[in-house]
Amino acid sequence: MGKRQEIEISTAEAKRQMDIISQLAHHIQGKNLKFCITTFGCQMNAHDSEKIQGMLSKMGYSETDKEAEADLILYNTCCVRENAENRIYGKLGYLKKLKRANPNLLIALCGCMMQQDIVLETLKKTYRHVDMIFGTYNIYKLPELLQTRFETGKPVIDIWDSHQDIVEDLPNERKYPFKSCVNIMYGCNNFCTYCIVPYVRGRERSRNPEDILKEIHALVEDGVKEIMLLGQNVNSYGKTLDIPMTFADLIREVNKIEGLERLRFMTSHPKDLSDDLILAMSECDKLCNSLHLPFQAGSTDVLTRMNRRYTKEQYLALVSKVKATMPHIALTTDIIIGFPGETEEDFQETMDVVRQVRFASAFTFVYSKRTGTPAATMDNQIEEVVSKDRFNRLLDLVHEIQVDYMESFIGHHTDVLLEEVSKHDPNLLSGRTSESVLVHVKADPSEIGKIVDIKITGAKTHYLIGECL
Ligand code: 5AD
Ligand code: SF4
């Protein structure tokens, strides 16, 4: 399909859904209906939930964080690891009771977990109190699905097995007025052998740069200071566009936007992180001082079986290149422990990478077997006790290095975007440094949304303590 035609279809589709939103708003008006949404998983899901919130608010629903008060409960699900799925099934059991107490309650499930046949079968058989199920490709259809549910009174299940067009310009409700995520691409073509994402989020496709820039301009005009560009593998942005564009050039364009103060992106795949991107990162003054670069495992043998397409040495060389250009950059990473066949020696290679790179922080995971991925049927699945023991040793090392990193801020000044009143102390505000490190500081709530100069006076493993100047 040509680009022109695709744009026309997506605009027409957005308009159709907006018309349905208006009709539903009529129906919902005066009923004081509330929705409660719970999001599992990554930033991509969090951003999808903002789109859902935007559509529901336009219909006249108000949001509540209490499920017992809600007329519509939504779970935006994740299936990257098994425990995320188990939590959803657990919650669904509890919702059965709520539904018995309030038969008008609607329960909707969406997101990655719904894209798996086995999950759909289980839901249809065992969780028949669910009213609406949709997937990752058709979130924008929510108004239409809800309308069908209201009209027929029957469960609505709509799961697509691939994407159609990218639908632009639907409402979107930001969690913070001053920062926002922006999708630049969807899906993933990498097929790491442990990962279910390519199966539930489909093939890689990039949004047109004009649409991305238009969205960011509008967000900045609306008060946004910080943008996070989102994709499963942002470094391969633009390769499939009619007129290809590199990610480096995209961030150069975004960096020019007046009024924008901070720019972030995630996630980067090491195999696609080009020299030009490193150059662009050092040139673009709005880019934050951090880079999330998952390495997953230290042993080249494990990396090969993971289909990561780099060696331990290549990863370390890449990190050296990044650090040579940006010596103070905060590197963060994802690590998986207990991949099939991982030996103690392989594990020591992972520890070695952590020691050499000295990550500012790391997300550590125990390997979780995902049905349908190549790793699920590999020999030598690792026993839980072995994985847990390695996991704990890794966590100790990661924390030890993290504490050193956090302490290195003490006595220094740093810019912090103040984001909200601290969840633990109403006298404190919480914010983030350019490195994305959490800071608590005594300040007036009127300062929320501002980037202020803070002196760091103390450090814990997961946050800093500062003083406003
Ligand atoms: N088991 C454990 N961790 C996983 N991840 C992805 N798939 C799995 C799995 N099957 C981790 C990877 C990825 C992060 C988002 O989740 O580290 O980078
Ligand atoms: Fe999963 Fe690998 Fe794609 Fe990341 S790059 S989403 S880990 S397949």
Coordinates of C-alpha atoms and ligand atoms in Angstrom, one line a residue:
M1 CA 0.0 0.0 0.0
G2 CA 1.4 3.4 -0.9
K3 CA 2.1 6.0 1.8
R4 CA -0.5 8.5 0.6
Q5 CA -3.3 5.9 0.7
E6 CA -2.2 4.7 4.1
I7 CA -2.3 8.2 5.6
E8 CA -5.8 8.7 4.2
I9 CA -7.1 5.4 5.6
S10 CA -5.6 6.1 9.0
T11 CA -7.1 9.6 9.2
A12 CA -10.5 8.2 8.1
E13 CA -10.2 5.5 10.8
A14 CA -9.3 8.1 13.5
K15 CA -12.3 10.2 12.4
R16 CA -14.6 7.2 12.6
Q17 CA -13.5 6.4 16.1
M18 CA -13.9 10.1 17.1
D19 CA -17.5 10.0 15.8
I20 CA -18.2 7.0 17.9
I21 CA -16.7 8.7 20.9
S22 CA -19.2 11.6 20.4
Q23 CA -22.1 9.2 20.2
L24 CA -21.0 7.4 23.3
A25 CA -20.5 10.7 25.1
H26 CA -24.2 11.3 24.5
H27 CA -25.1 7.9 25.9
I28 CA -22.7 8.3 28.9
Q29 CA -23.6 11.9 29.7
G30 CA -25.0 12.5 33.3
K31 CA -24.4 8.8 34.3
N32 CA -21.2 9.6 36.3
L33 CA -19.4 6.5 34.9
K34 CA -15.9 5.7 36.2
F35 CA -13.1 3.7 34.8
C36 CA -10.1 2.1 36.5
I37 CA -7.1 1.0 34.5
T38 CA -4.1 -1.0 35.6
T39 CA -1.0 -1.2 33.4
F40 CA 1.5 -4.0 33.5
G41 CA 4.9 -4.1 31.8
C42 CA 6.9 -1.6 29.9
Q43 CA 6.7 2.1 28.9
M44 CA 5.1 1.1 25.6
N45 CA 2.1 -0.3 27.6
A46 CA 2.1 2.7 29.9
H47 CA 1.9 4.9 26.8
D48 CA -0.9 2.8 25.2
S49 CA -2.8 3.2 28.5
E50 CA -2.6 7.0 28.2
K51 CA -4.3 6.6 24.8
I52 CA -7.0 4.5 26.4
Q53 CA -7.4 7.1 29.1
G54 CA -7.6 9.8 26.6
M55 CA -10.4 8.1 24.6
L56 CA -12.4 7.2 27.8
S57 CA -12.2 10.8 29.1
K58 CA -13.5 12.1 25.8
M59 CA -16.4 9.8 26.2
G60 CA -17.2 11.3 29.6
Y61 CA -15.8 8.6 31.8
S62 CA -13.9 9.9 34.8
E63 CA -10.9 8.0 36.3
T64 CA -10.8 6.3 39.7
D65 CA -7.9 4.3 41.2
K66 CA -10.4 2.2 43.2
E67 CA -11.7 -0.9 41.3
A68 CA -14.6 -1.3 43.7
E69 CA -15.9 2.2 42.5
A70 CA -15.5 1.6 38.8
D71 CA -18.0 0.8 36.1
L72 CA -15.3 -0.2 33.7
I73 CA -12.1 -2.0 34.8
L74 CA -9.3 -2.4 32.3
Y75 CA -6.1 -4.4 32.5
N76 CA -3.4 -3.5 29.9
T77 CA -1.4 -6.7 30.1
C78 CA 2.2 -7.9 29.7
C79 CA 3.5 -11.3 28.9
V80 CA 7.2 -10.8 28.8
R81 CA 7.6 -13.0 31.9
E82 CA 5.3 -15.7 33.3
N83 CA 4.8 -14.0 36.7
A84 CA 3.2 -11.0 34.9
E85 CA 0.6 -13.3 33.4
N86 CA 0.0 -15.1 36.7
R87 CA -0.8 -11.8 38.4
I88 CA -3.5 -11.1 35.8
Y89 CA -5.2 -14.5 36.3
G90 CA -5.1 -13.9 40.0
K91 CA -6.7 -10.5 39.7
L92 CA -9.4 -11.8 37.3
G93 CA -10.4 -14.3 40.0
Y94 CA -11.0 -11.4 42.4
L95 CA -12.9 -9.4 39.8
K96 CA -15.5 -12.2 39.6
K97 CA -16.6 -11.2 43.1
L98 CA -16.8 -7.5 42.2
K99 CA -18.9 -8.4 39.1
R100 CA -21.3 -10.4 41.2
A101 CA -21.8 -7.4 43.5
N102 CA -22.3 -5.1 40.5
P103 CA -23.6 -6.8 37.4
N104 CA -23.3 -3.6 35.3
L105 CA -19.5 -3.6 35.8
L106 CA -17.6 -4.1 32.6
I107 CA -14.2 -5.8 32.5
A108 CA -11.9 -5.2 29.6
L109 CA -8.5 -6.9 28.9
C110 CA -6.0 -5.7 26.3
G111 CA -2.3 -5.6 25.6
C112 CA 0.4 -8.2 24.8
M113 CA -0.9 -11.2 26.8
M114 CA -4.1 -11.2 24.7
Q115 CA -2.2 -11.8 21.5
Q116 CA -1.5 -15.4 22.5
D117 CA -4.0 -18.1 21.4
I118 CA -3.5 -20.1 24.6
V119 CA -4.5 -17.1 26.7
L120 CA -7.6 -16.5 24.7
E121 CA -8.7 -20.1 25.0
T122 CA -8.1 -20.0 28.8
L123 CA -10.1 -16.8 29.1
K124 CA -13.0 -18.1 27.1
K125 CA -13.1 -21.3 29.1
T126 CA -12.4 -20.2 32.6
Y127 CA -12.9 -16.4 32.9
R128 CA -16.3 -15.9 31.2
H129 CA -17.0 -12.8 33.2
V130 CA -14.6 -10.8 31.0
D131 CA -16.7 -8.4 28.7
M132 CA -14.1 -7.1 26.2
I133 CA -10.8 -8.4 24.9
F134 CA -8.6 -6.7 22.4
G135 CA -5.0 -6.7 21.5
T136 CA -2.0 -4.6 20.8
Y137 CA -2.8 -3.7 17.2
N138 CA -6.3 -2.3 17.6
I139 CA -6.3 -0.2 20.8
Y140 CA -7.6 2.7 18.7
K141 CA -10.8 0.6 18.1
L142 CA -11.8 0.8 21.8
P143 CA -14.7 3.3 21.1
E144 CA -16.2 0.9 18.5
L145 CA -15.7 -2.2 20.7
L146 CA -17.3 -0.5 23.7
Q147 CA -20.3 0.6 21.5
T148 CA -20.7 -3.0 20.3
R149 CA -20.7 -4.2 23.9
F150 CA -23.3 -1.6 24.9
E151 CA -25.5 -2.5 21.9
T152 CA -25.3 -6.3 22.0
G153 CA -24.8 -6.9 25.7
K154 CA -22.5 -9.7 24.7
P155 CA -18.8 -10.2 25.2
V156 CA -16.7 -8.6 22.5
I157 CA -13.4 -10.2 21.4
D158 CA -11.3 -8.6 18.7
I159 CA -7.8 -9.8 18.3
W160 CA -5.8 -9.1 15.1
D161 CA -2.7 -11.1 14.2
S162 CA -0.9 -8.3 12.6
H163 CA -1.1 -4.5 12.3
Q164 CA -3.0 -2.6 9.6
D165 CA -2.3 1.1 9.4
I166 CA -0.8 3.3 12.0
V167 CA -3.7 5.5 13.3
E168 CA -2.7 9.0 14.2
D169 CA -4.4 11.8 16.1
L170 CA -6.4 10.1 18.7
P171 CA -6.9 11.7 22.1
N172 CA -4.2 10.9 24.7
E173 CA -4.2 11.7 28.4
R174 CA -0.7 12.4 29.8
K175 CA 0.1 11.3 33.3
Y176 CA 2.3 14.4 33.7
P177 CA 1.6 17.7 32.0
F178 CA 5.3 18.4 31.5
K179 CA 6.6 15.1 30.1
S180 CA 5.4 12.6 27.6
C181 CA 6.4 9.5 25.7
V182 CA 6.1 9.5 21.9
N183 CA 6.0 6.3 19.9
I184 CA 8.4 6.4 17.0
M185 CA 8.1 2.8 15.9
Y186 CA 6.1 -0.3 16.8
G187 CA 7.0 -4.0 16.8
C188 CA 10.3 -5.8 16.7
N189 CA 12.1 -7.9 14.0
N190 CA 15.0 -9.2 16.2
F191 CA 13.6 -12.4 17.5
C192 CA 15.8 -12.8 20.5
T193 CA 15.2 -16.5 21.3
Y194 CA 13.8 -15.9 24.8
C195 CA 11.4 -13.1 23.8
I196 CA 7.8 -13.1 23.0
V197 CA 7.5 -9.5 21.9
P198 CA 8.0 -10.1 18.2
Y199 CA 5.1 -12.5 18.3
V200 CA 2.7 -10.2 20.2
R201 CA 3.7 -6.8 18.8
G202 CA 4.4 -7.8 15.2
R203 CA 6.9 -6.7 12.7
E204 CA 8.9 -3.5 13.0
R205 CA 7.2 -0.4 11.5
S206 CA 8.2 3.2 11.9
R207 CA 6.0 6.2 12.1
N208 CA 6.7 9.0 9.5
P209 CA 9.1 11.6 10.8
E210 CA 6.6 14.4 9.9
D211 CA 3.9 12.8 12.2
I212 CA 6.4 12.4 15.0
L213 CA 7.7 16.0 14.8
K214 CA 4.1 17.3 14.5
E215 CA 3.2 15.4 17.6
I216 CA 6.2 16.7 19.6
H217 CA 5.6 20.3 18.5
A218 CA 2.0 20.0 19.7
L219 CA 3.1 18.5 23.0
V220 CA 5.7 21.2 23.6
E221 CA 3.1 23.9 22.8
D222 CA 1.0 22.2 25.5
G223 CA 3.7 22.6 28.1
V224 CA 5.8 19.4 27.7
K225 CA 9.5 19.9 28.5
E226 CA 10.7 16.3 28.3
I227 CA 10.1 13.7 25.6
M228 CA 10.9 10.0 25.7
L229 CA 11.0 8.5 22.2
L230 CA 9.7 4.9 22.4
G231 CA 10.4 1.8 20.3
Q232 CA 11.4 -1.8 21.0
N233 CA 14.6 -1.1 19.0
V234 CA 14.9 2.6 18.3
N235 CA 18.3 2.2 16.6
S236 CA 16.7 0.6 13.6
Y237 CA 14.2 3.4 13.3
G238 CA 13.3 4.5 9.7
K239 CA 14.8 1.6 7.8
T240 CA 11.4 0.5 6.5
L241 CA 10.0 4.0 5.6
D242 CA 9.4 4.9 2.0
I243 CA 12.0 7.5 2.3
P244 CA 14.4 5.9 4.9
M245 CA 15.7 8.0 7.7
T246 CA 18.2 7.1 10.5
F247 CA 17.4 7.4 14.2
A248 CA 20.4 9.7 14.5
D249 CA 18.9 12.1 12.0
L250 CA 15.5 11.9 13.7
I251 CA 17.0 13.0 17.1
R252 CA 18.8 15.8 15.3
E253 CA 15.5 17.0 14.1
V254 CA 13.7 16.6 17.4
N255 CA 16.6 18.4 19.1
K256 CA 15.9 21.5 17.0
I257 CA 12.4 21.9 18.5
E258 CA 12.2 25.2 20.4
G259 CA 10.8 25.0 23.9
L260 CA 11.7 21.3 24.3
E261 CA 14.3 20.9 27.1
R262 CA 15.0 17.2 27.5
L263 CA 15.0 14.3 25.1
R264 CA 15.3 10.6 26.0
F265 CA 14.9 7.4 24.1
M266 CA 14.5 3.7 24.7
T267 CA 15.3 0.9 23.9
S268 CA 18.6 0.6 22.1
H269 CA 19.8 -2.7 20.7
P270 CA 23.7 -2.8 20.8
K271 CA 23.9 -4.4 17.3
D272 CA 22.3 -1.3 15.7
L273 CA 24.0 1.5 17.7
S274 CA 25.9 3.3 15.0
D275 CA 28.8 5.7 15.2
D276 CA 26.6 8.4 13.8
L277 CA 24.1 7.9 16.6
I278 CA 26.9 8.3 19.2
L279 CA 28.0 11.5 17.3
A280 CA 24.4 12.7 17.2
M281 CA 24.0 12.0 21.0
S282 CA 27.1 14.1 21.8
E283 CA 26.0 16.9 19.5
C284 CA 22.4 17.2 20.6
D285 CA 22.3 19.4 23.7
K286 CA 18.7 18.4 24.7
L287 CA 19.6 14.7 24.9
C288 CA 19.7 13.5 28.5
N289 CA 22.9 12.1 30.0
S290 CA 21.8 8.5 29.9
L291 CA 21.7 5.4 27.7
H292 CA 19.8 2.2 28.2
L293 CA 21.8 -0.5 26.5
P294 CA 20.6 -4.0 27.4
F295 CA 23.3 -6.6 27.2
Q296 CA 21.3 -9.6 28.5
A297 CA 24.2 -11.9 29.1
G298 CA 28.0 -11.7 29.2
S299 CA 28.9 -15.0 27.6
T300 CA 29.3 -14.9 23.9
D301 CA 28.1 -18.5 23.8
V302 CA 24.8 -17.6 25.6
L303 CA 24.5 -14.4 23.5
T304 CA 24.7 -16.6 20.3
R305 CA 22.0 -18.9 21.6
M306 CA 19.9 -15.8 22.5
N307 CA 20.3 -14.6 18.9
R308 CA 21.5 -11.2 20.1
R309 CA 24.0 -10.9 17.2
Y310 CA 27.0 -9.4 19.2
T311 CA 29.8 -10.8 21.2
K312 CA 30.8 -9.9 24.7
E313 CA 33.9 -8.2 23.2
Q314 CA 31.7 -6.2 20.8
Y315 CA 29.5 -5.0 23.6
L316 CA 32.4 -3.9 25.7
A317 CA 34.0 -2.2 22.7
L318 CA 30.7 -0.3 22.0
V319 CA 30.5 0.8 25.7
S320 CA 34.1 2.1 25.4
K321 CA 33.2 4.1 22.3
V322 CA 30.2 5.6 24.0
K323 CA 32.2 6.4 27.2
A324 CA 35.1 7.9 25.1
T325 CA 32.6 10.4 23.6
M326 CA 30.4 10.9 26.6
P327 CA 32.5 10.1 29.7
H328 CA 29.8 10.9 32.3
I329 CA 26.9 9.1 30.6
A330 CA 24.7 7.0 32.9
L331 CA 24.6 3.5 31.3
T332 CA 21.8 1.3 32.3
T333 CA 21.0 -2.2 31.1
D334 CA 18.8 -5.4 31.2
I335 CA 20.3 -8.7 32.2
I336 CA 18.7 -12.2 32.1
I337 CA 20.0 -14.9 34.5
G338 CA 19.4 -18.6 33.9
F339 CA 19.0 -18.7 30.2
P340 CA 18.9 -22.4 29.0
G341 CA 22.4 -23.9 29.2
E342 CA 23.9 -21.1 31.2
T343 CA 26.9 -22.5 33.2
E344 CA 28.6 -21.0 36.2
E345 CA 31.4 -19.9 33.8
D346 CA 28.8 -18.2 31.6
F347 CA 27.4 -16.5 34.6
Q348 CA 30.8 -15.2 35.7
E349 CA 31.1 -13.6 32.2
T350 CA 27.9 -11.7 33.0
M351 CA 29.4 -10.6 36.3
D352 CA 32.5 -9.6 34.5
V353 CA 30.6 -7.3 32.1
V354 CA 28.9 -5.7 35.1
R355 CA 32.2 -5.1 36.8
Q356 CA 33.8 -3.6 33.7
V357 CA 31.0 -1.3 32.6
R358 CA 29.9 -0.3 36.1
F359 CA 26.3 0.4 35.2
A360 CA 24.5 3.2 37.0
S361 CA 21.6 0.7 37.4
A362 CA 20.4 -2.5 35.9
F363 CA 17.1 -4.3 35.5
T364 CA 17.8 -7.9 36.3
F365 CA 15.5 -10.8 35.4
V366 CA 15.4 -14.5 36.0
Y367 CA 14.8 -16.2 32.6
S368 CA 11.1 -17.1 32.1
K369 CA 10.1 -19.7 29.6
R370 CA 7.7 -18.3 27.0
T371 CA 5.8 -20.9 25.0
G372 CA 6.3 -20.4 21.3
T373 CA 9.8 -18.9 21.6
P374 CA 12.8 -21.0 20.4
A375 CA 14.4 -20.9 23.9
A376 CA 11.4 -22.6 25.5
T377 CA 12.4 -25.9 23.8
M378 CA 16.1 -25.7 24.3
D379 CA 17.9 -28.3 26.3
N380 CA 19.3 -27.7 29.7
Q381 CA 16.7 -25.4 31.2
I382 CA 18.2 -24.1 34.4
E383 CA 16.8 -25.2 37.8
E384 CA 15.1 -22.4 39.8
V385 CA 17.4 -22.8 42.8
V386 CA 20.5 -22.3 40.6
S387 CA 19.0 -19.3 38.8
K388 CA 17.9 -17.7 42.1
D389 CA 21.3 -18.1 43.6
R390 CA 23.0 -16.5 40.6
F391 CA 20.4 -13.8 40.5
N392 CA 21.1 -12.9 44.1
R393 CA 24.8 -12.7 43.6
L394 CA 24.3 -10.5 40.5
L395 CA 21.9 -8.2 42.5
D396 CA 24.5 -7.8 45.2
L397 CA 27.1 -6.7 42.7
V398 CA 24.7 -4.4 40.8
H399 CA 23.7 -2.7 44.1
E400 CA 27.3 -2.3 45.3
I401 CA 28.2 -0.5 42.0
Q402 CA 24.9 1.4 42.1
V403 CA 25.7 2.7 45.6
D404 CA 29.1 4.0 44.5
Y405 CA 27.4 5.7 41.5
M406 CA 24.8 7.4 43.6
E407 CA 27.4 8.6 46.1
S408 CA 29.3 10.2 43.3
F409 CA 26.6 12.8 43.1
I410 CA 27.0 14.0 46.7
G411 CA 28.2 17.6 47.0
H412 CA 27.5 18.3 43.3
H413 CA 24.8 20.4 41.7
T414 CA 22.5 18.9 39.1
D415 CA 19.3 19.9 37.2
V416 CA 16.2 18.1 38.4
L417 CA 12.8 18.1 36.7
L418 CA 10.5 18.2 39.7
E419 CA 7.7 15.8 39.0
E420 CA 5.4 15.2 41.9
V421 CA 4.9 15.2 45.7
S422 CA 6.9 12.3 47.1
K423 CA 4.8 9.2 47.7
H424 CA 6.5 8.7 51.1
D425 CA 6.7 12.2 52.5
P426 CA 4.2 15.0 51.7
N427 CA 6.9 17.6 52.5
L428 CA 9.1 16.5 49.7
L429 CA 9.0 16.7 45.9
S430 CA 10.4 13.9 43.7
G431 CA 12.1 14.5 40.5
R432 CA 14.7 13.1 38.0
T433 CA 18.1 14.2 37.0
S434 CA 19.3 14.1 33.4
E435 CA 20.7 10.7 34.2
S436 CA 17.1 9.7 35.2
V437 CA 18.1 9.3 38.8
L438 CA 15.4 9.9 41.4
V439 CA 15.9 12.8 43.7
H440 CA 13.8 13.8 46.8
V441 CA 14.0 17.4 47.8
K442 CA 12.2 19.8 50.1
A443 CA 10.4 22.2 47.8
D444 CA 7.0 23.9 47.3
P445 CA 4.5 22.0 45.2
S446 CA 4.3 25.1 43.0
E447 CA 7.7 24.1 41.7
I448 CA 6.3 20.9 40.1
G449 CA 7.0 20.8 36.4
K450 CA 10.1 23.1 36.6
I451 CA 13.7 22.1 36.0
V452 CA 15.7 23.4 39.0
D453 CA 19.3 23.4 40.2
I454 CA 19.6 21.1 43.2
K455 CA 22.6 20.4 45.5
I456 CA 22.8 16.7 46.3
T457 CA 23.4 16.2 50.0
G458 CA 22.8 12.4 50.4
A459 CA 22.5 9.1 48.5
K460 CA 20.7 5.8 49.0
T461 CA 20.7 2.8 46.6
H462 CA 17.7 4.0 44.7
Y463 CA 17.4 7.7 45.2
L464 CA 19.3 10.9 46.1
I465 CA 18.5 13.6 48.6
G466 CA 18.9 17.2 47.6
E467 CA 18.5 20.8 48.6
C468 CA 16.9 23.6 46.5
L469 CA 19.3 26.5 46.0
Ligands
5AD1 N1 12.6 -14.0 30.5 C1 13.2 -13.1 31.3 N2 13.4 -11.8 30.9 C2 13.0 -11.5 29.7 N3 13.0 -10.3 29.0 C3 12.5 -10.5 27.8 N4 12.0 -11.7 27.7 C4 12.3 -12.4 28.8 C5 12.2 -13.7 29.3 N5 11.6 -14.6 28.6 C6 13.7 -9.1 29.5 C7 14.9 -8.7 28.7 C8 14.3 -7.4 28.0 C9 13.4 -6.9 29.1 C10 12.4 -5.9 28.6 O1 12.8 -8.1 29.6 O2 16.0 -8.4 29.5 O3 15.4 -6.5 27.7
SF4_2 FE1 12.5 -8.8 22.6 FE2 15.0 -8.8 21.5 FE3 13.0 -7.4 20.3 FE4 14.0 -6.6 22.7 S1 15.1 -6.7 20.7 S2 11.8 -6.7 22.1 S3 14.5 -8.5 23.7 S4 13.1 -9.7 20.5

